[in-house]
């Protein structure tokens, strides 16, 4: 069952890298790919630990269960990242997703 959640990430990763590289000039591609790989590596270490602890906290016997807290936190973080990108992307104000080359 967990594989059903992992598969979209395998498809989304290359698609996101393609979108990011389309927004950067050719002389900045190495920096972009290095930064993306670094963020992915840090997230691969931090996220499983953080979400496991959050899940354990939400189902502890001493407090009422807060069902879906891990999913809600993931949604909030995703929405925050989307807002941050939209606020810093000059093309997003025009409704365009790709920069003209």
mmCIF file of N, CA, C and O in Angstrom:
data_model
loop_
_atom_site.group_PDB
_atom_site.id
_atom_site.type_symbol
_atom_site.label_atom_id
_atom_site.label_comp_id
_atom_site.label_asym_id
_atom_site.label_seq_id
_atom_site.Cartn_x
_atom_site.Cartn_y
_atom_site.Cartn_z
ATOM 1 N N UNK A 1 0.808 -1.192 0.000
ATOM 2 C CA UNK A 1 0.000 0.000 0.000
ATOM 3 C C UNK A 1 0.857 1.263 0.000
ATOM 4 O O UNK A 1 0.512 2.239 -0.638
ATOM 5 N N UNK A 2 1.967 1.221 0.728
ATOM 6 C CA UNK A 2 2.840 2.395 0.785
ATOM 7 C C UNK A 2 3.430 2.715 -0.589
ATOM 8 O O UNK A 2 3.725 3.873 -0.879
ATOM 9 N N UNK A 3 3.577 1.711 -1.428
ATOM 10 C CA UNK A 3 4.136 1.956 -2.761
ATOM 11 C C UNK A 3 3.222 2.836 -3.603
ATOM 12 O O UNK A 3 3.691 3.545 -4.493
ATOM 13 N N UNK A 4 1.931 2.800 -3.325
ATOM 14 C CA UNK A 4 1.002 3.655 -4.069
ATOM 15 C C UNK A 4 1.254 5.132 -3.778
ATOM 16 O O UNK A 4 0.962 5.990 -4.603
ATOM 17 N N UNK A 5 1.819 5.430 -2.610
ATOM 18 C CA UNK A 5 2.144 6.815 -2.275
ATOM 19 C C UNK A 5 3.512 7.228 -2.811
ATOM 20 O O UNK A 5 3.770 8.402 -3.022
ATOM 21 N N UNK A 6 4.395 6.257 -3.022
ATOM 22 C CA UNK A 6 5.752 6.552 -3.475
ATOM 23 C C UNK A 6 5.810 6.757 -4.987
ATOM 24 O O UNK A 6 6.570 7.576 -5.478
ATOM 25 N N UNK A 7 4.988 6.039 -5.724
ATOM 26 C CA UNK A 7 5.026 6.099 -7.191
ATOM 27 C C UNK A 7 4.827 7.513 -7.730
ATOM 28 O O UNK A 7 5.588 7.961 -8.590
ATOM 29 N N UNK A 8 3.839 8.292 -7.263
ATOM 30 C CA UNK A 8 3.699 9.651 -7.808
ATOM 31 C C UNK A 8 4.936 10.508 -7.560
ATOM 32 O O UNK A 8 5.273 11.363 -8.383
ATOM 33 N N UNK A 9 5.635 10.277 -6.451
ATOM 34 C CA UNK A 9 6.864 11.021 -6.197
ATOM 35 C C UNK A 9 7.941 10.704 -7.214
ATOM 36 O O UNK A 9 8.725 11.571 -7.598
ATOM 37 N N UNK A 10 7.985 9.477 -7.682
ATOM 38 C CA UNK A 10 8.947 9.097 -8.707
ATOM 39 C C UNK A 10 8.663 9.744 -10.049
ATOM 40 O O UNK A 10 9.559 9.990 -10.840
ATOM 41 N N UNK A 11 7.419 10.029 -10.302
ATOM 42 C CA UNK A 11 7.031 10.708 -11.539
ATOM 43 C C UNK A 11 7.194 12.218 -11.382
ATOM 44 O O UNK A 11 7.631 12.908 -12.303
ATOM 45 N N UNK A 12 6.847 12.730 -10.217
ATOM 46 C CA UNK A 12 6.875 14.176 -9.996
ATOM 47 C C UNK A 12 8.294 14.724 -9.925
ATOM 48 O O UNK A 12 8.542 15.847 -10.355
ATOM 49 N N UNK A 13 9.233 13.956 -9.391
ATOM 50 C CA UNK A 13 10.610 14.436 -9.239
ATOM 51 C C UNK A 13 11.240 14.885 -10.559
ATOM 52 O O UNK A 13 11.686 16.033 -10.681
ATOM 53 N N UNK A 14 11.295 14.018 -11.564
ATOM 54 C CA UNK A 14 11.857 14.444 -12.848
ATOM 55 C C UNK A 14 11.068 15.574 -13.507
ATOM 56 O O UNK A 14 11.648 16.459 -14.139
ATOM 57 N N UNK A 15 9.748 15.567 -13.342
ATOM 58 C CA UNK A 15 8.939 16.636 -13.927
ATOM 59 C C UNK A 15 9.266 17.978 -13.267
ATOM 60 O O UNK A 15 9.404 18.999 -13.952
ATOM 61 N N UNK A 16 9.423 17.980 -11.950
ATOM 62 C CA UNK A 16 9.783 19.218 -11.251
ATOM 63 C C UNK A 16 11.179 19.688 -11.637
ATOM 64 O O UNK A 16 11.417 20.890 -11.798
ATOM 65 N N UNK A 17 12.124 18.751 -11.785
ATOM 66 C CA UNK A 17 13.470 19.135 -12.208
ATOM 67 C C UNK A 17 13.447 19.756 -13.592
ATOM 68 O O UNK A 17 14.164 20.717 -13.866
ATOM 69 N N UNK A 18 12.613 19.220 -14.465
ATOM 70 C CA UNK A 18 12.495 19.784 -15.804
ATOM 71 C C UNK A 18 11.938 21.200 -15.761
ATOM 72 O O UNK A 18 12.439 22.102 -16.446
ATOM 73 N N UNK A 19 10.894 21.413 -14.949
ATOM 74 C CA UNK A 19 10.316 22.752 -14.826
ATOM 75 C C UNK A 19 11.322 23.740 -14.240
ATOM 76 O O UNK A 19 11.429 24.882 -14.694
ATOM 77 N N UNK A 20 12.066 23.296 -13.225
ATOM 78 C CA UNK A 20 13.047 24.188 -12.596
ATOM 79 C C UNK A 20 14.165 24.535 -13.567
ATOM 80 O O UNK A 20 14.576 25.694 -13.659
ATOM 81 N N UNK A 21 14.656 23.545 -14.297
ATOM 82 C CA UNK A 21 15.764 23.821 -15.211
ATOM 83 C C UNK A 21 15.330 24.708 -16.369
ATOM 84 O O UNK A 21 16.138 25.445 -16.931
ATOM 85 N N UNK A 22 14.056 24.679 -16.722
ATOM 86 C CA UNK A 22 13.547 25.556 -17.767
ATOM 87 C C UNK A 22 13.512 27.015 -17.348
ATOM 88 O O UNK A 22 13.469 27.913 -18.178
ATOM 89 N N UNK A 23 13.523 27.266 -16.042
ATOM 90 C CA UNK A 23 13.475 28.632 -15.524
ATOM 91 C C UNK A 23 14.857 29.222 -15.277
ATOM 92 O O UNK A 23 14.966 30.396 -14.939
ATOM 93 N N UNK A 24 15.912 28.418 -15.397
ATOM 94 C CA UNK A 24 17.267 28.881 -15.077
ATOM 95 C C UNK A 24 18.098 29.014 -16.353
ATOM 96 O O UNK A 24 17.925 28.245 -17.291
ATOM 97 N N UNK A 25 19.006 29.976 -16.382
ATOM 98 C CA UNK A 25 19.905 30.082 -17.534
ATOM 99 C C UNK A 25 20.876 28.896 -17.550
ATOM 100 O O UNK A 25 21.125 28.269 -16.520
ATOM 101 N N UNK A 26 21.425 28.578 -18.714
ATOM 102 C CA UNK A 26 22.307 27.418 -18.835
ATOM 103 C C UNK A 26 23.510 27.447 -17.894
ATOM 104 O O UNK A 26 23.953 26.395 -17.434
ATOM 105 N N UNK A 27 24.040 28.627 -17.604
ATOM 106 C CA UNK A 27 25.234 28.678 -16.751
ATOM 107 C C UNK A 27 24.912 28.474 -15.267
ATOM 108 O O UNK A 27 25.817 28.399 -14.444
ATOM 109 N N UNK A 28 23.638 28.349 -14.904
ATOM 110 C CA UNK A 28 23.245 28.135 -13.511
ATOM 111 C C UNK A 28 22.662 26.740 -13.262
ATOM 112 O O UNK A 28 22.198 26.454 -12.170
ATOM 113 N N UNK A 29 22.699 25.873 -14.265
ATOM 114 C CA UNK A 29 22.091 24.547 -14.138
ATOM 115 C C UNK A 29 22.749 23.698 -13.048
ATOM 116 O O UNK A 29 22.072 23.000 -12.304
ATOM 117 N N UNK A 30 24.059 23.758 -12.952
ATOM 118 C CA UNK A 30 24.763 22.968 -11.937
ATOM 119 C C UNK A 30 24.381 23.386 -10.522
ATOM 120 O O UNK A 30 24.169 22.538 -9.656
ATOM 121 N N UNK A 31 24.311 24.692 -10.298
ATOM 122 C CA UNK A 31 23.895 25.186 -8.980
ATOM 123 C C UNK A 31 22.477 24.735 -8.647
ATOM 124 O O UNK A 31 22.181 24.330 -7.530
ATOM 125 N N UNK A 32 21.590 24.833 -9.626
ATOM 126 C CA UNK A 32 20.200 24.448 -9.408
ATOM 127 C C UNK A 32 20.093 22.968 -9.059
ATOM 128 O O UNK A 32 19.447 22.603 -8.077
ATOM 129 N N UNK A 33 20.719 22.120 -9.855
ATOM 130 C CA UNK A 33 20.616 20.677 -9.620
ATOM 131 C C UNK A 33 21.288 20.283 -8.306
ATOM 132 O O UNK A 33 20.813 19.399 -7.590
ATOM 133 N N UNK A 34 22.399 20.939 -7.965
ATOM 134 C CA UNK A 34 23.062 20.669 -6.690
ATOM 135 C C UNK A 34 22.208 21.078 -5.506
ATOM 136 O O UNK A 34 22.092 20.348 -4.519
ATOM 137 N N UNK A 35 21.584 22.255 -5.604
ATOM 138 C CA UNK A 35 20.712 22.716 -4.517
ATOM 139 C C UNK A 35 19.490 21.808 -4.382
ATOM 140 O O UNK A 35 19.086 21.463 -3.267
ATOM 141 N N UNK A 36 18.914 21.403 -5.506
ATOM 142 C CA UNK A 36 17.742 20.518 -5.457
ATOM 143 C C UNK A 36 18.112 19.169 -4.847
ATOM 144 O O UNK A 36 17.364 18.629 -4.023
ATOM 145 N N UNK A 37 19.258 18.631 -5.225
ATOM 146 C CA UNK A 37 19.697 17.350 -4.661
ATOM 147 C C UNK A 37 19.993 17.470 -3.170
ATOM 148 O O UNK A 37 19.673 16.567 -2.389
ATOM 149 N N UNK A 38 20.572 18.593 -2.759
ATOM 150 C CA UNK A 38 20.849 18.808 -1.339
ATOM 151 C C UNK A 38 19.562 18.889 -0.534
ATOM 152 O O UNK A 38 19.445 18.269 0.536
ATOM 153 N N UNK A 39 18.591 19.636 -1.031
ATOM 154 C CA UNK A 39 17.304 19.742 -0.334
ATOM 155 C C UNK A 39 16.594 18.395 -0.262
ATOM 156 O O UNK A 39 16.010 18.038 0.771
ATOM 157 N N UNK A 40 16.659 17.631 -1.335
ATOM 158 C CA UNK A 40 16.037 16.310 -1.343
ATOM 159 C C UNK A 40 16.707 15.395 -0.323
ATOM 160 O O UNK A 40 16.026 14.655 0.395
ATOM 161 N N UNK A 41 18.039 15.458 -0.232
ATOM 162 C CA UNK A 41 18.760 14.617 0.726
ATOM 163 C C UNK A 41 18.418 14.983 2.162
ATOM 164 O O UNK A 41 18.186 14.107 2.997
ATOM 165 N N UNK A 42 18.388 16.270 2.461
ATOM 166 C CA UNK A 42 18.044 16.708 3.817
ATOM 167 C C UNK A 42 16.603 16.309 4.147
ATOM 168 O O UNK A 42 16.315 15.810 5.239
ATOM 169 N N UNK A 43 15.698 16.503 3.198
ATOM 170 C CA UNK A 43 14.299 16.133 3.427
ATOM 171 C C UNK A 43 14.148 14.632 3.628
ATOM 172 O O UNK A 43 13.333 14.186 4.441
ATOM 173 N N UNK A 44 14.953 13.829 2.923
ATOM 174 C CA UNK A 44 14.887 12.377 3.070
ATOM 175 C C UNK A 44 15.325 11.921 4.456
ATOM 176 O O UNK A 44 14.953 10.836 4.897
ATOM 177 N N UNK A 45 16.113 12.736 5.128
ATOM 178 C CA UNK A 45 16.544 12.410 6.484
ATOM 179 C C UNK A 45 15.566 12.959 7.518
ATOM 180 O O UNK A 45 15.168 12.268 8.447
ATOM 181 N N UNK A 46 15.168 14.207 7.366
ATOM 182 C CA UNK A 46 14.377 14.896 8.382
ATOM 183 C C UNK A 46 12.905 14.482 8.365
ATOM 184 O O UNK A 46 12.309 14.252 9.426
ATOM 185 N N UNK A 47 12.305 14.386 7.205
ATOM 186 C CA UNK A 47 10.858 14.172 7.110
ATOM 187 C C UNK A 47 10.397 12.854 7.731
ATOM 188 O O UNK A 47 9.429 12.861 8.505
ATOM 189 N N UNK A 48 11.034 11.714 7.464
ATOM 190 C CA UNK A 48 10.548 10.488 8.110
ATOM 191 C C UNK A 48 10.597 10.551 9.642
ATOM 192 O O UNK A 48 9.669 10.096 10.316
ATOM 193 N N UNK A 49 11.639 11.130 10.179
ATOM 194 C CA UNK A 49 11.749 11.240 11.632
ATOM 195 C C UNK A 49 10.679 12.194 12.176
ATOM 196 O O UNK A 49 9.984 11.877 13.148
ATOM 197 N N UNK A 50 10.534 13.346 11.553
ATOM 198 C CA UNK A 50 9.570 14.337 12.037
ATOM 199 C C UNK A 50 8.135 13.819 11.948
ATOM 200 O O UNK A 50 7.359 13.963 12.903
ATOM 201 N N UNK A 51 7.775 13.216 10.835
ATOM 202 C CA UNK A 51 6.401 12.755 10.680
ATOM 203 C C UNK A 51 6.117 11.525 11.538
ATOM 204 O O UNK A 51 4.997 11.346 12.014
ATOM 205 N N UNK A 52 7.114 10.682 11.781
ATOM 206 C CA UNK A 52 6.928 9.560 12.693
ATOM 207 C C UNK A 52 6.671 10.058 14.107
ATOM 208 O O UNK A 52 5.781 9.557 14.805
ATOM 209 N N UNK A 53 7.427 11.059 14.533
ATOM 210 C CA UNK A 53 7.216 11.620 15.866
ATOM 211 C C UNK A 53 5.859 12.313 15.972
ATOM 212 O O UNK A 53 5.185 12.202 16.993
ATOM 213 N N UNK A 54 5.455 13.021 14.931
ATOM 214 C CA UNK A 54 4.147 13.667 14.939
ATOM 215 C C UNK A 54 3.032 12.629 15.024
ATOM 216 O O UNK A 54 2.090 12.781 15.795
ATOM 217 N N UNK A 55 3.161 11.557 14.264
ATOM 218 C CA UNK A 55 2.151 10.497 14.300
ATOM 219 C C UNK A 55 2.096 9.855 15.674
ATOM 220 O O UNK A 55 1.010 9.616 16.223
ATOM 221 N N UNK A 56 3.253 9.574 16.273
ATOM 222 C CA UNK A 56 3.289 8.983 17.615
ATOM 223 C C UNK A 56 2.650 9.919 18.638
ATOM 224 O O UNK A 56 1.936 9.479 19.535
ATOM 225 N N UNK A 57 2.889 11.200 18.495
ATOM 226 C CA UNK A 57 2.312 12.181 19.413
ATOM 227 C C UNK A 57 0.794 12.235 19.280
ATOM 228 O O UNK A 57 0.078 12.374 20.255
ATOM 229 N N UNK A 58 0.296 12.122 18.042
ATOM 230 C CA UNK A 58 -1.152 12.239 17.826
ATOM 231 C C UNK A 58 -1.920 11.023 18.313
ATOM 232 O O UNK A 58 -3.116 11.139 18.594
ATOM 233 N N UNK A 59 -1.291 9.853 18.407
ATOM 234 C CA UNK A 59 -2.018 8.658 18.831
ATOM 235 C C UNK A 59 -1.676 8.239 20.251
ATOM 236 O O UNK A 59 -2.087 7.170 20.688
ATOM 237 N N UNK A 60 -0.956 9.066 20.992
ATOM 238 C CA UNK A 60 -0.601 8.735 22.374
ATOM 239 C C UNK A 60 -1.870 8.565 23.207
ATOM 240 O O UNK A 60 -2.873 9.261 23.008
ATOM 241 N N UNK A 61 -1.813 7.633 24.149
ATOM 242 C CA UNK A 61 -2.984 7.315 24.966
ATOM 243 C C UNK A 61 -3.381 8.465 25.890
ATOM 244 O O UNK A 61 -4.528 8.552 26.312
ATOM 245 N N UNK A 62 -2.464 9.360 26.202
ATOM 246 C CA UNK A 62 -2.752 10.425 27.153
ATOM 247 C C UNK A 62 -3.539 11.589 26.547
ATOM 248 O O UNK A 62 -3.936 12.490 27.262
ATOM 249 N N UNK A 63 -3.761 11.592 25.261
ATOM 250 C CA UNK A 63 -4.503 12.689 24.623
ATOM 251 C C UNK A 63 -5.443 12.106 23.570
ATOM 252 O O UNK A 63 -5.213 11.018 23.061
ATOM 253 N N UNK A 64 -6.493 12.827 23.248
ATOM 254 C CA UNK A 64 -7.395 12.320 22.203
ATOM 255 C C UNK A 64 -6.676 12.299 20.851
ATOM 256 O O UNK A 64 -5.848 13.156 20.563
ATOM 257 N N UNK A 65 -6.985 11.313 20.050
ATOM 258 C CA UNK A 65 -6.340 11.166 18.747
ATOM 259 C C UNK A 65 -6.710 12.329 17.838
ATOM 260 O O UNK A 65 -7.872 12.742 17.770
ATOM 261 N N UNK A 66 -5.728 12.867 17.172
ATOM 262 C CA UNK A 66 -5.933 13.925 16.190
ATOM 263 C C UNK A 66 -5.714 13.272 14.823
ATOM 264 O O UNK A 66 -4.614 13.255 14.301
ATOM 265 N N UNK A 67 -6.768 12.687 14.320
ATOM 266 C CA UNK A 67 -6.646 11.920 13.087
ATOM 267 C C UNK A 67 -6.281 12.822 11.913
ATOM 268 O O UNK A 67 -6.829 13.907 11.755
ATOM 269 N N UNK A 68 -5.357 12.369 11.119
ATOM 270 C CA UNK A 68 -4.974 13.103 9.928
ATOM 271 C C UNK A 68 -4.014 14.253 10.162
ATOM 272 O O UNK A 68 -3.799 15.063 9.261
ATOM 273 N N UNK A 69 -3.407 14.342 11.340
ATOM 274 C CA UNK A 69 -2.503 15.462 11.621
ATOM 275 C C UNK A 69 -1.297 15.451 10.693
ATOM 276 O O UNK A 69 -0.851 16.508 10.235
ATOM 277 N N UNK A 70 -0.771 14.265 10.385
ATOM 278 C CA UNK A 70 0.387 14.204 9.497
ATOM 279 C C UNK A 70 0.010 14.634 8.081
ATOM 280 O O UNK A 70 0.774 15.332 7.419
ATOM 281 N N UNK A 71 -1.173 14.234 7.644
ATOM 282 C CA UNK A 71 -1.626 14.637 6.308
ATOM 283 C C UNK A 71 -1.896 16.134 6.273
ATOM 284 O O UNK A 71 -1.541 16.824 5.305
ATOM 285 N N UNK A 72 -2.500 16.644 7.333
ATOM 286 C CA UNK A 72 -2.780 18.079 7.402
ATOM 287 C C UNK A 72 -1.485 18.890 7.396
ATOM 288 O O UNK A 72 -1.385 19.902 6.690
ATOM 289 N N UNK A 73 -0.482 18.447 8.156
ATOM 290 C CA UNK A 73 0.799 19.160 8.154
ATOM 291 C C UNK A 73 1.444 19.120 6.772
ATOM 292 O O UNK A 73 1.977 20.126 6.300
ATOM 293 N N UNK A 74 1.379 17.974 6.102
ATOM 294 C CA UNK A 74 1.913 17.883 4.747
ATOM 295 C C UNK A 74 1.211 18.835 3.794
ATOM 296 O O UNK A 74 1.850 19.482 2.954
ATOM 297 N N UNK A 75 -0.104 18.944 3.931
ATOM 298 C CA UNK A 75 -0.863 19.862 3.079
ATOM 299 C C UNK A 75 -0.494 21.312 3.366
ATOM 300 O O UNK A 75 -0.342 22.116 2.440
ATOM 301 N N UNK A 76 -0.339 21.651 4.638
ATOM 302 C CA UNK A 76 0.036 23.018 5.005
ATOM 303 C C UNK A 76 1.428 23.361 4.473
ATOM 304 O O UNK A 76 1.640 24.456 3.926
ATOM 305 N N UNK A 77 2.375 22.434 4.604
ATOM 306 C CA UNK A 77 3.723 22.689 4.098
ATOM 307 C C UNK A 77 3.735 22.820 2.575
ATOM 308 O O UNK A 77 4.429 23.677 2.024
ATOM 309 N N UNK A 78 2.962 21.979 1.896
ATOM 310 C CA UNK A 78 2.891 22.060 0.439
ATOM 311 C C UNK A 78 2.273 23.385 -0.002
ATOM 312 O O UNK A 78 2.786 24.048 -0.915
ATOM 313 N N UNK A 79 1.194 23.794 0.643
ATOM 314 C CA UNK A 79 0.555 25.060 0.304
ATOM 315 C C UNK A 79 1.491 26.230 0.586
ATOM 316 O O UNK A 79 1.563 27.186 -0.204
ATOM 317 N N UNK A 80 2.229 26.172 1.699
ATOM 318 C CA UNK A 80 3.182 27.238 2.028
ATOM 319 C C UNK A 80 4.276 27.345 0.968
ATOM 320 O O UNK A 80 4.657 28.448 0.566
ATOM 321 N N UNK A 81 4.790 26.201 0.533
ATOM 322 C CA UNK A 81 5.822 26.214 -0.503
ATOM 323 C C UNK A 81 5.266 26.770 -1.807
ATOM 324 O O UNK A 81 5.928 27.546 -2.498
ATOM 325 N N UNK A 82 4.036 26.395 -2.148
ATOM 326 C CA UNK A 82 3.405 26.904 -3.371
ATOM 327 C C UNK A 82 3.249 28.423 -3.294
ATOM 328 O O UNK A 82 3.525 29.128 -4.267
ATOM 329 N N UNK A 83 2.822 28.921 -2.136
ATOM 330 C CA UNK A 83 2.656 30.371 -1.967
ATOM 331 C C UNK A 83 3.995 31.099 -2.055
ATOM 332 O O UNK A 83 4.087 32.177 -2.645
ATOM 333 N N UNK A 84 5.041 30.509 -1.468
ATOM 334 C CA UNK A 84 6.359 31.129 -1.514
ATOM 335 C C UNK A 84 6.874 31.207 -2.943
ATOM 336 O O UNK A 84 7.443 32.221 -3.360
ATOM 337 N N UNK A 85 6.674 30.162 -3.715
ATOM 338 C CA UNK A 85 7.117 30.164 -5.117
ATOM 339 C C UNK A 85 6.300 31.170 -5.915
ATOM 340 O O UNK A 85 6.846 31.938 -6.717
ATOM 341 N N UNK A 86 4.998 31.193 -5.701
ATOM 342 C CA UNK A 86 4.139 32.134 -6.436
ATOM 343 C C UNK A 86 4.498 33.578 -6.104
ATOM 344 O O UNK A 86 4.413 34.449 -6.967
ATOM 345 N N UNK A 87 4.900 33.838 -4.869
ATOM 346 C CA UNK A 87 5.240 35.203 -4.465
ATOM 347 C C UNK A 87 6.572 35.664 -5.040
ATOM 348 O O UNK A 87 6.776 36.858 -5.253
ATOM 349 N N UNK A 88 7.480 34.734 -5.322
ATOM 350 C CA UNK A 88 8.807 35.114 -5.811
ATOM 351 C C UNK A 88 8.974 34.928 -7.310
ATOM 352 O O UNK A 88 9.969 35.368 -7.866
ATOM 353 N N UNK A 89 8.007 34.307 -7.970
ATOM 354 C CA UNK A 89 8.113 34.048 -9.403
ATOM 355 C C UNK A 89 7.486 35.191 -10.185
ATOM 356 O O UNK A 89 6.278 35.403 -10.111
ATOM 357 N N UNK A 90 8.277 35.942 -10.956
ATOM 358 C CA UNK A 90 7.697 37.066 -11.700
ATOM 359 C C UNK A 90 6.705 36.620 -12.772
ATOM 360 O O UNK A 90 5.806 37.361 -13.130
ATOM 361 N N UNK A 91 6.845 35.399 -13.283
ATOM 362 C CA UNK A 91 5.930 34.911 -14.312
ATOM 363 C C UNK A 91 4.570 34.532 -13.751
ATOM 364 O O UNK A 91 3.587 34.477 -14.479
ATOM 365 N N UNK A 92 4.489 34.256 -12.443
ATOM 366 C CA UNK A 92 3.212 33.817 -11.878
ATOM 367 C C UNK A 92 2.187 34.949 -11.864
ATOM 368 O O UNK A 92 0.993 34.697 -11.900
ATOM 369 N N UNK A 93 2.637 36.192 -11.835
ATOM 370 C CA UNK A 93 1.708 37.314 -11.839
ATOM 371 C C UNK A 93 0.983 37.424 -13.173
ATOM 372 O O UNK A 93 -0.149 37.889 -13.246
ATOM 373 N N UNK A 94 1.628 36.968 -14.238
ATOM 374 C CA UNK A 94 1.026 37.020 -15.562
ATOM 375 C C UNK A 94 0.196 35.788 -15.868
ATOM 376 O O UNK A 94 -0.427 35.722 -16.910
ATOM 377 N N UNK A 95 0.269 34.779 -14.992
ATOM 378 C CA UNK A 95 -0.450 33.536 -15.243
ATOM 379 C C UNK A 95 0.334 32.576 -16.118
ATOM 380 O O UNK A 95 -0.151 31.526 -16.455
ATOM 381 N N UNK A 96 1.555 32.916 -16.445
ATOM 382 C CA UNK A 96 2.393 32.044 -17.275
ATOM 383 C C UNK A 96 3.185 31.108 -16.385
ATOM 384 O O UNK A 96 3.600 31.468 -15.310
ATOM 385 N N UNK A 97 3.421 29.877 -16.866
ATOM 386 C CA UNK A 97 4.206 28.938 -16.096
ATOM 387 C C UNK A 97 5.580 28.709 -16.696
ATOM 388 O O UNK A 97 6.449 28.166 -16.056
ATOM 389 N N UNK A 98 5.802 29.108 -17.932
ATOM 390 C CA UNK A 98 7.087 28.889 -18.580
ATOM 391 C C UNK A 98 7.626 30.224 -19.093
ATOM 392 O O UNK A 98 6.894 31.049 -19.608
ATOM 393 N N UNK A 99 8.912 30.399 -18.956
ATOM 394 C CA UNK A 99 9.571 31.598 -19.454
ATOM 395 C C UNK A 99 9.863 31.426 -20.944
ATOM 396 O O UNK A 99 10.279 30.369 -21.399
ATOM 397 N N UNK A 100 9.644 32.455 -21.705
ATOM 398 C CA UNK A 100 9.931 32.425 -23.138
ATOM 399 C C UNK A 100 11.427 32.357 -23.352
ATOM 400 O O UNK A 100 12.197 33.019 -22.680
ATOM 401 N N UNK A 101 11.844 31.509 -24.283
ATOM 402 C CA UNK A 101 13.282 31.370 -24.565
ATOM 403 C C UNK A 101 13.649 32.017 -25.857
ATOM 404 O O UNK A 101 12.872 32.231 -26.718
#
